[in-house]
Structures are given as C-alpha cells and as structure tokens.
mmCIF file of C-alpha atoms in Angstrom:
data_model
loop_
_atom_site.group_PDB
_atom_site.id
_atom_site.type_symbol
_atom_site.label_atom_id
_atom_site.label_comp_id
_atom_site.label_asym_id
_atom_site.label_seq_id
_atom_site.Cartn_x
_atom_site.Cartn_y
_atom_site.Cartn_z
ATOM 1 C CA ILE A 1 7.568 52.042 -6.232
ATOM 2 C CA ALA A 2 10.602 49.984 -4.905
ATOM 3 C CA GLU A 3 10.401 48.938 -1.423
ATOM 4 C CA SER A 4 13.080 47.038 0.500
ATOM 5 C CA ASN A 5 12.312 44.545 3.268
ATOM 6 C CA GLU A 6 14.786 44.095 6.199
ATOM 7 C CA ALA A 7 18.054 42.631 5.245
ATOM 8 C CA CYS A 8 18.883 39.209 6.651
ATOM 9 C CA ALA A 9 22.368 37.988 7.438
ATOM 10 C CA THR A 10 23.469 35.080 5.170
ATOM 11 C CA THR A 11 27.072 34.868 6.152
ATOM 12 C CA ASP A 12 29.314 36.700 8.530
ATOM 13 C CA ALA A 13 30.180 39.271 5.843
ATOM 14 C CA THR A 14 27.187 39.435 3.467
ATOM 15 C CA VAL A 15 23.461 40.347 3.899
ATOM 16 C CA GLY A 16 20.539 40.006 1.679
ATOM 17 C CA GLN A 17 18.186 42.713 0.349
ATOM 18 C CA GLU A 18 14.665 42.187 -0.934
ATOM 19 C CA ILE A 19 13.138 44.799 -3.215
ATOM 20 C CA SER A 20 9.387 44.821 -4.124
ATOM 21 C CA LEU A 21 8.651 46.168 -7.598
ATOM 22 C CA ASP A 22 5.223 47.307 -8.838
ATOM 23 C CA PRO A 23 3.584 46.560 -12.268
ATOM 24 C CA TYR A 24 2.590 49.145 -14.824
ATOM 25 C CA THR A 25 4.971 51.734 -13.463
ATOM 26 C CA MET A 26 8.527 52.891 -13.873
ATOM 27 C CA ASN A 27 10.067 51.892 -10.579
ATOM 28 C CA MET A 28 13.224 53.899 -9.403
ATOM 29 C CA MET A 29 15.264 51.410 -7.298
ATOM 30 C CA SER A 30 18.721 50.958 -5.920
ATOM 31 C CA LEU A 31 20.818 48.523 -4.062
ATOM 32 C CA ASN A 32 22.362 48.954 -0.461
ATOM 33 C CA VAL A 33 24.527 45.821 -0.988
ATOM 34 C CA VAL A 34 27.252 44.838 -3.470
ATOM 35 C CA PRO A 35 26.711 41.540 -5.037
ATOM 36 C CA GLY A 36 29.561 39.340 -6.114
ATOM 37 C CA ASP A 37 28.322 39.308 -9.723
ATOM 38 C CA MET A 38 27.515 42.855 -10.618
ATOM 39 C CA SER A 39 26.402 42.060 -14.212
ATOM 40 C CA ILE A 40 22.907 43.406 -14.782
ATOM 41 C CA SER A 41 21.909 40.051 -16.332
ATOM 42 C CA SER A 42 22.779 38.396 -13.062
ATOM 43 C CA VAL A 43 21.204 40.776 -10.682
ATOM 44 C CA PHE A 44 17.817 40.674 -12.344
ATOM 45 C CA SER A 45 17.976 37.069 -13.484
ATOM 46 C CA SER A 46 15.113 36.100 -11.174
ATOM 47 C CA LEU A 47 12.649 38.681 -12.584
ATOM 48 C CA ASP A 48 10.073 38.574 -15.353
ATOM 49 C CA LEU A 49 11.696 41.786 -16.560
ATOM 50 C CA LEU A 50 10.819 44.159 -19.593
ATOM 51 C CA LEU A 51 13.586 46.750 -19.205
ATOM 52 C CA VAL A 52 16.164 48.443 -16.832
ATOM 53 C CA LYS A 53 17.427 52.047 -17.613
ATOM 54 C CA ASN A 54 20.024 54.166 -16.060
ATOM 55 C CA ASP A 55 20.348 57.941 -15.813
ATOM 56 C CA ALA A 56 22.643 57.956 -18.834
ATOM 57 C CA SER A 57 19.763 56.492 -20.989
ATOM 58 C CA ASP A 58 21.564 53.138 -21.303
ATOM 59 C CA TYR A 59 19.133 50.249 -21.410
ATOM 60 C CA TYR A 60 18.972 46.596 -20.555
ATOM 61 C CA VAL A 61 16.128 44.667 -22.493
ATOM 62 C CA PRO A 62 16.655 40.933 -22.041
ATOM 63 C CA ASP A 63 13.948 39.799 -24.572
ATOM 64 C CA TYR A 64 15.568 41.778 -27.194
ATOM 65 C CA ASN A 65 19.195 40.988 -26.178
ATOM 66 C CA VAL A 66 19.873 44.580 -25.526
ATOM 67 C CA ASP A 67 22.552 45.264 -22.813
ATOM 68 C CA GLN A 68 24.066 48.727 -22.893
ATOM 69 C CA ILE A 69 24.608 48.760 -19.176
ATOM 70 C CA GLY A 70 26.732 45.669 -18.657
ATOM 71 C CA ALA A 71 27.760 45.902 -14.886
ATOM 72 C CA MET A 72 25.684 47.776 -12.409
ATOM 73 C CA ASP A 73 27.191 50.669 -10.610
ATOM 74 C CA PRO A 74 26.390 50.731 -6.850
ATOM 75 C CA THR A 75 26.519 54.564 -6.923
ATOM 76 C CA ASP A 76 23.596 54.644 -9.320
ATOM 77 C CA GLY A 77 19.938 54.054 -9.140
ATOM 78 C CA TYR A 78 17.945 52.528 -11.874
ATOM 79 C CA LYS A 79 14.413 52.709 -13.605
ATOM 80 C CA VAL A 80 12.967 49.211 -13.726
ATOM 81 C CA PHE A 81 9.690 48.139 -15.637
ATOM 82 C CA ILE A 82 8.730 44.622 -14.971
ATOM 83 C CA SER A 83 6.465 42.377 -17.148
ATOM 84 C CA GLY A 84 3.031 41.188 -16.269
ATOM 85 C CA ALA A 85 0.230 42.521 -13.891
ATOM 86 C CA ALA A 86 1.572 41.211 -10.533
ATOM 87 C CA PRO A 87 4.224 42.732 -8.184
ATOM 88 C CA GLN A 88 7.663 40.921 -8.145
ATOM 89 C CA GLU A 89 10.243 40.508 -5.425
ATOM 90 C CA LEU A 90 13.921 40.939 -6.285
ATOM 91 C CA PHE A 91 16.402 39.328 -3.848
ATOM 92 C CA VAL A 92 20.054 40.433 -3.880
ATOM 93 C CA GLU A 93 22.853 39.159 -1.688
ATOM 94 C CA GLY A 94 26.107 40.968 -1.088
ATOM 95 C CA PHE A 95 28.311 43.099 1.102
ATOM 96 C CA PRO A 96 26.885 46.200 2.730
ATOM 97 C CA ILE A 97 27.759 49.410 1.238
ATOM 98 C CA ASP A 98 30.056 51.604 3.403
ATOM 99 C CA LEU A 99 28.296 54.932 4.071
ATOM 100 C CA MET A 100 31.782 56.660 4.217
ATOM 101 C CA ASN A 101 31.867 56.268 0.394
ATOM 102 C CA SER A 102 30.581 59.119 -1.718
ATOM 103 C CA ILE A 103 28.081 59.434 -4.611
ATOM 104 C CA ASP A 104 28.968 61.708 -7.448
ATOM 105 C CA LEU A 105 26.027 63.840 -8.445
ATOM 106 C CA TYR A 106 26.359 65.777 -11.717
ATOM 107 C CA PRO A 107 24.963 69.076 -13.011
ATOM 108 C CA TYR A 108 22.698 69.668 -15.942
ATOM 109 C CA MET A 109 21.205 66.195 -15.641
ATOM 110 C CA MET A 110 18.697 64.136 -13.681
ATOM 111 C CA ASN A 111 20.687 61.921 -11.584
ATOM 112 C CA ILE A 112 19.073 58.650 -10.279
ATOM 113 C CA MET A 113 20.486 58.449 -6.791
ATOM 114 C CA PRO A 114 20.641 55.392 -4.631
ATOM 115 C CA TYR A 115 19.622 55.028 -0.816
ATOM 116 C CA TRP A 116 22.575 53.505 0.811
ATOM 117 C CA PRO A 117 21.419 53.148 4.602
ATOM 118 C CA SER A 118 20.827 49.577 5.379
ATOM 119 C CA ASP A 119 17.408 47.996 5.756
ATOM 120 C CA ALA A 120 18.111 47.581 9.513
ATOM 121 C CA GLN A 121 18.721 51.436 9.771
ATOM 122 C CA GLY A 122 15.521 52.099 7.882
ATOM 123 C CA CYS A 123 13.985 55.285 6.258
ATOM 124 C CA MET A 124 15.347 58.637 7.013
ATOM 125 C CA PRO A 125 13.687 62.159 6.632
ATOM 126 C CA THR A 126 14.562 63.718 3.316
ATOM 127 C CA SER A 127 15.629 66.973 4.954
ATOM 128 C CA GLU A 128 18.124 65.166 7.117
ATOM 129 C CA VAL A 129 19.468 63.208 4.218
ATOM 130 C CA PHE A 130 20.281 66.455 2.393
ATOM 131 C CA ALA A 131 21.309 68.575 5.521
ATOM 132 C CA GLY A 132 24.158 70.824 4.559
ATOM 133 C CA TYR A 133 23.375 70.345 0.749
ATOM 134 C CA GLU A 134 20.296 72.348 0.786
ATOM 135 C CA ASP A 135 21.931 75.070 -1.493
ATOM 136 C CA ASN A 136 23.152 72.417 -3.923
ATOM 137 C CA ILE A 137 19.773 70.759 -4.509
ATOM 138 C CA LEU A 138 17.128 72.035 -6.897
ATOM 139 C CA VAL A 139 14.754 69.084 -6.849
ATOM 140 C CA VAL A 140 14.546 65.586 -5.584
ATOM 141 C CA LYS A 141 11.508 63.277 -6.597
ATOM 142 C CA SER A 142 10.371 59.710 -6.099
ATOM 143 C CA ASP A 143 8.586 57.449 -8.546
ATOM 144 C CA GLN A 144 5.311 58.156 -6.696
ATOM 145 C CA SER A 145 5.651 61.931 -7.585
ATOM 146 C CA ASP A 146 6.480 63.235 -4.267
ATOM 147 C CA TYR A 147 8.927 65.994 -4.159
ATOM 148 C CA TYR A 148 11.596 67.789 -2.110
ATOM 149 C CA VAL A 149 12.417 71.381 -3.312
ATOM 150 C CA PRO A 150 14.249 73.070 -0.469
ATOM 151 C CA SER A 151 14.208 76.591 -1.885
ATOM 152 C CA TYR A 152 10.441 76.508 -2.043
ATOM 153 C CA ASN A 153 9.819 74.657 1.223
ATOM 154 C CA VAL A 154 8.236 71.753 -0.680
ATOM 155 C CA GLU A 155 8.739 68.348 1.131
ATOM 156 C CA THR A 156 5.979 66.068 0.025
ATOM 157 C CA LEU A 157 8.862 63.521 -0.152
ATOM 158 C CA THR A 158 9.100 63.355 3.550
ATOM 159 C CA GLU A 159 11.414 60.306 3.793
ATOM 160 C CA MET A 160 13.742 58.108 1.856
ATOM 161 C CA CYS A 161 14.004 54.474 2.193
ATOM 162 C CA PRO A 162 15.962 51.388 1.325
ATOM 163 C CA GLY A 163 15.363 49.758 -2.005
ATOM 164 C CA GLU A 164 14.320 53.103 -3.521
ATOM 165 C CA GLY A 165 15.991 55.330 -6.086
ATOM 166 C CA TYR A 166 15.520 59.140 -6.289
ATOM 167 C CA ALA A 167 15.752 61.587 -9.202
ATOM 168 C CA VAL A 168 17.987 64.506 -8.113
ATOM 169 C CA PHE A 169 18.662 67.692 -10.073
ATOM 170 C CA LEU A 170 21.454 70.084 -8.803
ATOM 171 C CA ASN A 171 21.213 73.757 -8.424
ATOM 172 C CA GLY A 172 23.976 75.538 -10.421
ATOM 173 C CA ALA A 173 26.806 74.316 -12.607
ATOM 174 C CA GLU A 174 28.922 72.413 -10.058
ATOM 175 C CA GLY A 175 28.750 68.773 -9.172
ATOM 176 C CA ILE A 176 28.924 67.519 -5.672
ATOM 177 C CA ASP A 177 30.359 64.428 -3.936
ATOM 178 C CA PHE A 178 27.443 63.521 -1.809
ATOM 179 C CA MET A 179 27.791 61.504 1.420
ATOM 180 C CA TYR A 180 25.049 60.099 3.663
ATOM 181 C CA PRO A 181 25.046 61.151 7.325
ATOM 182 C CA SER A 182 26.895 58.721 9.414
ATOM 183 C CA TRP A 183 25.037 59.664 12.760
ATOM 184 C CA GLY A 184 21.791 58.063 13.967
ATOM 185 C CA LEU A 185 18.717 58.516 11.839
ATOM 186 C CA ALA A 186 16.287 61.253 13.106
ATOM 187 C CA SER A 187 12.655 60.928 13.414
ATOM 188 C CA ASN A 188 10.444 62.416 10.628
ATOM 189 C CA HIS A 189 8.503 65.272 12.455
ATOM 190 C CA SER A 190 7.023 66.683 9.231
ATOM 191 C CA GLY A 191 5.693 63.379 8.018
ATOM 192 C CA ASP A 192 2.149 63.721 9.726
ATOM 193 C CA VAL A 193 1.918 67.359 8.536
ATOM 194 C CA MET A 194 2.611 66.442 5.083
ATOM 195 C CA ASP A 195 0.372 63.402 5.003
ATOM 196 C CA ASP A 196 -2.416 65.773 6.054
ATOM 197 C CA TYR A 197 -1.438 68.099 3.304
ATOM 198 C CA LYS A 198 -1.351 65.463 0.649
ATOM 199 C CA MET A 199 -4.733 64.035 1.804
ATOM 200 C CA ARG A 200 -6.357 67.507 1.325
ATOM 201 C CA THR A 201 -4.701 68.421 -1.981
ATOM 202 C CA ARG A 202 -4.220 65.154 -3.971
ATOM 203 C CA THR A 203 -7.275 64.333 -6.233
ATOM 204 C CA ASN A 204 -5.947 61.213 -7.701
ATOM 205 C CA ASP A 205 -7.579 61.867 -11.044
ATOM 206 C CA VAL A 206 -4.602 60.498 -13.124
ATOM 207 C CA ALA A 207 -2.910 57.147 -12.689
ATOM 208 C CA GLN A 208 0.673 57.345 -11.730
ATOM 209 C CA THR A 209 3.276 55.918 -14.223
ATOM 210 C CA GLY A 210 6.475 56.601 -12.260
ATOM 211 C CA GLU A 211 7.291 59.687 -14.600
ATOM 212 C CA SER A 212 6.131 63.219 -13.610
ATOM 213 C CA HIS A 213 6.805 66.939 -14.022
ATOM 214 C CA LEU A 214 6.224 69.452 -11.225
ATOM 215 C CA VAL A 215 4.559 72.662 -12.010
ATOM 216 C CA LEU A 216 5.219 74.816 -9.019
ATOM 217 C CA ILE A 217 3.279 78.044 -8.655
ATOM 218 C CA SER A 218 4.601 80.360 -6.047
ATOM 219 C CA ASP A 219 1.802 82.833 -6.391
ATOM 220 C CA ILE A 220 -1.790 82.641 -7.703
ATOM 221 C CA SER A 221 -4.413 85.377 -8.083
ATOM 222 C CA GLY A 222 -7.573 86.172 -9.810
ATOM 223 C CA GLU A 223 -10.807 84.129 -9.905
ATOM 224 C CA VAL A 224 -9.650 81.243 -7.476
ATOM 225 C CA ALA A 225 -10.984 79.955 -4.216
ATOM 226 C CA SER A 226 -10.297 77.275 -1.805
ATOM 227 C CA GLY A 227 -11.901 74.030 -3.121
ATOM 228 C CA ASP A 228 -11.294 74.761 -6.827
ATOM 229 C CA HIS A 229 -9.114 72.343 -8.766
ATOM 230 C CA LEU A 230 -6.133 73.494 -10.614
ATOM 231 C CA ARG A 231 -5.597 71.221 -13.636
ATOM 232 C CA ALA A 232 -2.723 70.452 -15.995
ATOM 233 C CA TYR A 233 -3.443 69.394 -19.499
ATOM 234 C CA ALA A 234 -1.194 68.225 -22.433
ATOM 235 C CA ASP A 235 -2.634 68.211 -25.956
ATOM 236 C CA GLY A 236 -6.024 68.700 -24.557
ATOM 237 C CA ASN A 237 -5.783 65.691 -22.120
ATOM 238 C CA LEU A 238 -5.749 65.896 -18.289
ATOM 239 C CA VAL A 239 -2.461 64.939 -16.864
ATOM 240 C CA GLY A 240 -2.681 66.408 -13.326
ATOM 241 C CA SER A 241 -5.014 67.964 -10.804
ATOM 242 C CA LEU A 242 -4.704 69.617 -7.489
ATOM 243 C CA ASN A 243 -7.207 70.718 -4.929
ATOM 244 C CA ILE A 244 -6.758 74.370 -3.884
ATOM 245 C CA ILE A 245 -6.671 74.759 -0.006
ATOM 246 C CA PRO A 246 -6.508 77.942 2.029
ATOM 247 C CA GLU A 247 -2.690 77.440 2.552
ATOM 248 C CA HIS A 248 -2.114 77.970 -1.175
ATOM 249 C CA LEU A 249 -3.929 81.136 -1.141
ATOM 250 C CA ASP A 250 -2.318 82.786 1.959
ATOM 251 C CA GLY A 251 1.145 81.934 0.912
ATOM 252 C CA THR A 252 1.840 79.155 3.458
ATOM 253 C CA TYR A 253 2.510 76.485 0.687
ATOM 254 C CA PRO A 254 3.271 76.921 -2.965
ATOM 255 C CA ILE A 255 1.056 75.121 -5.351
ATOM 256 C CA ASP A 256 2.867 71.897 -6.233
ATOM 257 C CA LEU A 257 0.782 70.643 -9.270
ATOM 258 C CA VAL A 258 2.239 67.264 -10.473
ATOM 259 C CA ALA A 259 1.679 66.333 -14.045
ATOM 260 C CA VAL A 260 1.922 62.664 -14.918
ATOM 261 C CA GLY A 261 4.274 61.636 -17.812
ATOM 262 C CA GLY A 262 3.421 58.929 -20.471
ATOM 263 C CA VAL A 263 5.454 55.749 -20.768
ATOM 264 C CA ASP A 264 5.491 54.108 -24.233
ATOM 265 C CA LEU A 265 7.071 50.740 -24.268
ATOM 266 C CA SER A 266 5.345 49.458 -27.261
ATOM 267 C CA MET A 267 8.580 49.137 -29.229
ATOM 268 C CA TYR A 268 9.481 46.362 -26.735
ATOM 269 C CA ASP A 269 6.018 44.839 -26.776
ATOM 270 C CA GLY A 270 5.208 46.577 -23.576
ATOM 271 C CA PRO A 271 2.365 48.770 -22.530
ATOM 272 C CA GLU A 272 1.612 52.430 -23.424
ATOM 273 C CA LEU A 273 0.702 54.352 -20.226
ATOM 274 C CA PHE A 274 -1.177 57.533 -20.541
ATOM 275 C CA GLY A 275 0.495 60.996 -19.731
ATOM 276 C CA TYR A 276 2.162 63.845 -21.316
ATOM 277 C CA ASP A 277 4.952 63.497 -23.993
ATOM 278 C CA SER A 278 8.207 65.362 -23.236
ATOM 279 C CA GLY A 279 8.000 68.645 -25.314
ATOM 280 C CA ASP A 280 4.194 68.985 -24.863
ATOM 281 C CA GLN A 281 3.048 72.457 -24.031
ATOM 282 C CA ILE A 282 1.941 73.081 -20.428
ATOM 283 C CA GLU A 283 -1.702 74.132 -20.353
ATOM 284 C CA ILE A 284 -3.264 75.146 -17.008
ATOM 285 C CA ARG A 285 -6.985 75.513 -16.256
ATOM 286 C CA LEU A 286 -8.886 76.088 -13.034
ATOM 287 C CA TYR A 287 -12.203 74.384 -12.404
ATOM 288 C CA SER A 288 -14.251 76.756 -10.266
ATOM 289 C CA GLN A 289 -16.814 74.967 -7.989
ATOM 290 C CA GLU A 290 -18.926 77.916 -7.624
ATOM 291 C CA ARG A 291 -19.358 78.478 -11.391
ATOM 292 C CA ASP A 292 -19.069 74.911 -12.462
ATOM 293 C CA VAL A 293 -16.786 75.764 -15.359
ATOM 294 C CA GLU A 294 -13.151 75.569 -16.265
ATOM 295 C CA LEU A 295 -11.574 79.009 -16.275
ATOM 296 C CA LYS A 296 -8.696 80.124 -18.359
ATOM 297 C CA VAL A 297 -5.342 80.526 -16.407
ATOM 298 C CA VAL A 298 -2.499 82.651 -17.602
ATOM 299 C CA THR A 299 0.953 81.394 -16.349
ATOM 300 C CA ASN A 300 4.317 82.907 -16.298
ATOM 301 C CA LEU A 301 6.670 79.904 -16.074
ATOM 302 C CA ASP A 302 10.493 79.578 -16.505
ATOM 303 C CA SER A 303 9.628 76.650 -18.829
ATOM 304 C CA ASN A 304 6.343 76.071 -20.727
ATOM 305 C CA VAL A 305 6.898 72.423 -21.779
ATOM 306 C CA TYR A 306 6.702 69.153 -19.975
ATOM 307 C CA GLY A 307 9.754 66.979 -19.651
ATOM 308 C CA ASN A 308 12.455 69.586 -19.530
ATOM 309 C CA VAL A 309 15.912 68.424 -18.152
ATOM 310 C CA MET A 310 15.034 69.287 -14.534
ATOM 311 C CA GLU A 311 11.280 68.047 -14.998
ATOM 312 C CA MET A 312 10.056 71.061 -13.150
ATOM 313 C CA SER A 313 8.609 74.633 -14.097
ATOM 314 C CA VAL A 314 8.361 77.371 -11.588
ATOM 315 C CA GLY A 315 6.259 80.646 -11.901
ATOM 316 C CA THR A 316 3.063 82.468 -11.141
ATOM 317 C CA ALA A 317 -0.468 82.179 -12.374
ATOM 318 C CA VAL A 318 -3.529 84.398 -12.857
ATOM 319 C CA VAL A 319 -7.049 82.947 -13.150
ATOM 320 C CA LEU A 320 -9.332 84.871 -15.468
ATOM 321 C CA SER A 321 -12.936 85.208 -15.465
ATOM 322 C CA GLU A 322 -13.424 83.817 -18.892
ATOM 323 C CA SER A 323 -13.868 80.092 -19.730
ATOM 324 C CA ALA A 324 -10.889 77.944 -20.704
ATOM 325 C CA ILE A 325 -12.825 76.519 -23.674
ATOM 326 C CA PRO A 326 -15.056 78.906 -25.585
ATOM 327 C CA THR A 327 -18.573 77.615 -26.065
ATOM 328 C CA SER A 328 -21.152 78.627 -28.698
ATOM 329 C CA VAL A 329 -24.937 79.321 -28.646
ATOM 330 C CA SER A 330 -26.965 76.147 -28.931
ATOM 331 C CA LEU A 331 -30.571 74.969 -28.507
ATOM 332 C CA SER A 332 -31.150 71.315 -29.050
ATOM 333 C CA GLN A 333 -34.420 69.458 -30.002
ATOM 334 C CA ASN A 334 -36.476 68.595 -26.857
ATOM 335 C CA TYR A 335 -36.702 65.053 -25.790
ATOM 336 C CA PRO A 336 -38.756 63.024 -25.558
ATOM 337 C CA ASN A 337 -41.174 64.442 -28.266
ATOM 338 C CA PRO A 338 -44.049 63.918 -27.840
ATOM 339 C CA PHE A 339 -44.049 63.955 -24.294
ATOM 340 C CA ASN A 340 -46.118 63.605 -21.098
ATOM 341 C CA PRO A 341 -45.820 65.057 -18.586
ATOM 342 C CA SER A 342 -42.224 66.473 -18.992
ATOM 343 C CA THR A 343 -39.485 66.937 -21.492
ATOM 344 C CA THR A 344 -35.901 68.121 -21.508
ATOM 345 C CA ILE A 345 -34.450 71.086 -23.551
ATOM 346 C CA GLU A 346 -30.560 71.394 -23.707
ATOM 347 C CA TYR A 347 -28.865 74.672 -24.466
ATOM 348 C CA ASN A 348 -25.712 76.554 -24.183
ATOM 349 C CA VAL A 349 -24.408 80.222 -24.348
ATOM 350 C CA GLU A 350 -21.403 81.772 -26.061
ATOM 351 C CA GLN A 351 -20.950 84.589 -23.569
ATOM 352 C CA SER A 352 -21.739 84.901 -19.824
ATOM 353 C CA GLY A 353 -24.988 87.044 -19.144
ATOM 354 C CA HIS A 354 -28.687 87.063 -18.467
ATOM 355 C CA VAL A 355 -30.451 84.378 -20.419
ATOM 356 C CA THR A 356 -34.163 84.044 -21.118
ATOM 357 C CA LEU A 357 -35.719 80.884 -22.487
ATOM 358 C CA ASN A 358 -39.531 81.206 -23.308
ATOM 359 C CA VAL A 359 -42.017 78.735 -24.728
ATOM 360 C CA TYR A 360 -44.746 80.144 -27.176
ATOM 361 C CA ASP A 361 -47.769 78.452 -28.646
ATOM 362 C CA VAL A 362 -48.613 78.555 -32.410
ATOM 363 C CA MET A 363 -50.408 81.824 -31.900
ATOM 364 C CA GLY A 364 -47.362 83.496 -30.499
ATOM 365 C CA ARG A 365 -48.706 83.579 -26.929
ATOM 366 C CA LEU A 366 -46.235 83.042 -24.099
ATOM 367 C CA VAL A 367 -46.888 79.612 -22.443
ATOM 368 C CA LYS A 368 -43.970 79.575 -19.819
ATOM 369 C CA THR A 369 -40.698 81.053 -19.074
ATOM 370 C CA LEU A 370 -38.198 78.258 -18.451
ATOM 371 C CA VAL A 371 -35.090 80.319 -17.792
ATOM 372 C CA ASN A 372 -34.766 83.781 -16.656
ATOM 373 C CA ASN A 373 -31.365 83.968 -14.966
ATOM 374 C CA HIS A 374 -27.487 84.480 -15.276
ATOM 375 C CA ARG A 375 -25.780 81.818 -17.108
ATOM 376 C CA GLU A 376 -21.902 81.393 -17.436
ATOM 377 C CA ALA A 377 -20.264 80.611 -20.747
ATOM 378 C CA GLY A 378 -17.787 77.719 -20.664
ATOM 379 C CA HIS A 379 -20.188 75.140 -19.261
ATOM 380 C CA ILE A 380 -18.956 72.535 -21.696
ATOM 381 C CA SER A 381 -21.726 70.028 -21.041
ATOM 382 C CA GLY A 382 -24.272 72.700 -21.533
ATOM 383 C CA TYR A 383 -27.546 73.472 -19.569
#
C-alpha cells in the first residue's frame, strides 16, 4: 500500500510529496506533483527497487537494465515492488498538478489511475470522487483488495488518498476524460459502516499480495447460514475466504469474496508470493460451521477463471448438501496399542448416514458400542 504524507513547501512554486511503500506486496502508487526530471530512473533513484510496472505492462527493472517506461506520465499510476523486508519512503519534489486537467481512462483494460488532490486536501470518499461517473465505472480497486462497484452497491474502498494508485475498469466500450471534483472534499459518512462490515466479514486467512480478483455473488441459496465461511480455491489451494453474515442472506449486501493473486518475481531474483495464477479455474466451497465440513458450491459466474481483464466475476451460487471433497470409508489401527486405560480409533465415512462402531471380544461378544449416531461425509480430517 502506498501512503502519502503531507506535502511541504520547498519553494514558492514547488512542493514535496513523501510516499510510503510496503515490502512483499505490489504497491499501486501515484504522484500529485510533477518533478522537474520525469525520467523513471530519476524519480525512483533513492529506492532499493526491484521493479516498476505501468498499466501497459511496460517495466522498469534497474538491476537488469530494463527501462521500457522511460519518462513517467503524471496521468498514470504505477505498480511498485521494492527490495528487502523493510518499508521504504519515496520523496518527490515538483509542481502541484492542476485538478482542472483530465485523466484519460480507456475501455477494455485495467487503468491504473492516479490520485491528484494534494496532500493538504487529503483523502476523499470514493463515491464523491466518481460522482457523476457512476454509469461509466464497472469496478475500482486498491492494492489492499478494497473495492468500489457502484452497480452492486459495493464500497469497501470507502476513500481514496494521496500517494495511492487505483485500478479502474470502465463499463462499456467508450473511454472517458475523468476530472477530479474542484469543490471542497466531503466527509466520508459510509466509512464507519464499511469498517464494521469488513471487521465482521474479513477472515484474513490469506496474505495480501497487491493483486486480487473479486468474486461477486449477488444471490446465494441452499445449505448456507450466517457464520459459515465462503472460500475461494485455485488448483486446490485456498486463495480467499469470507465470513457469511445476515446481510448477505437477506440481500442487504452482495457477497464480495476476494481472491488473492500470486506474484512471481523469481525471474528478477525476487520473491514468489502465494496466490492464484491468471487463468486458474475459480472453485468455491462453503465451510459449514454446524456440520464441520466443506460443502460443494455450484456457481453461475460470467467468468469462471481468475485474472480476467476486469479482474472480477459476477453471478449466483447454490450450496449443496454434499461435501466438496469426496471421502472414503476408513478404519485405522488404534493407538496406542497395547493401551491402559484409553486408546484412539480414527475412522471416516464415504456417505452421510447413521454410523455404528462396535467392539467385540475374540468370542464375538459385544464389549462396547463406541459410535451410534449420524455422521457427515466430507469430514476430511476424519472422526
């Protein structure tokens, strides 16, 4: 995540902007000043940097003498990955950007949009930033996997701030000339509501990488209850999880399940961060608290793969009563053996139903009934 501290005046005409960059994540950042030297090598010269990438997939990798970007464009945001395990500060001095200028946003691509209001003006509610453009915007997201999807009333991205960059995908085939509001910045009334929503729904089971895909479920039915976890998998690996709350079931909020994307920088001697790969099939399961199993979920999505061009899939879901991963009948050797006074016998079942487990002596006489109850198939760790 990129964060910008308050700009300080350095001359009568120029100001300075300081941006904090985090390690082990793809930071989306932007400038609200125009430095005298716009070459990317100059702007980032103070950093221990692995790479910078723009929305046209051009790269700057200084250790490999790769510079496909050349001069930075103030109308663009950038993805930045720093080297090392510590946060770093980027300081840039330049002329403030005039908010009367416009930003070209293009269709059929994920634009990385800069945030231009000054550090002194501060953050602004996302709905105010895009007021009047709601019909043009399909999705906006941050590098912290917070989203603004106006057509579905999703606004976990409650505000936009200096130093940050934002991924924007347009709705429709027409580009837009976007301009920031010139009036005073409004207060964010929805921030507290969304903070409460995220606190109740985010499980934080998967580490953020700065890359994400939103699986937006507008309606869910079947074997689902408040307190269950809806989980996203890629190639059998967990990449996202969301706690189901009553508002998901009564239609107040759509289910905004965020899957984390992988980042592989090994070709530049950088790290490989865990997550889905673009093109992986989307698999959704539901962990039922009551049954202590993962249940199979049938989805009807407009896109069934992670990492499509808008990095979002929308649809509905039905939770079935059958387990997500089939299990088989098993009965393990007891341990310890011999024992005194107790021992453990592990078992599992292939189908849900009534299970009886009896112990007999060598003469065939019943010694004890250990289990005489209903058991669910799909309990992967067994009983």
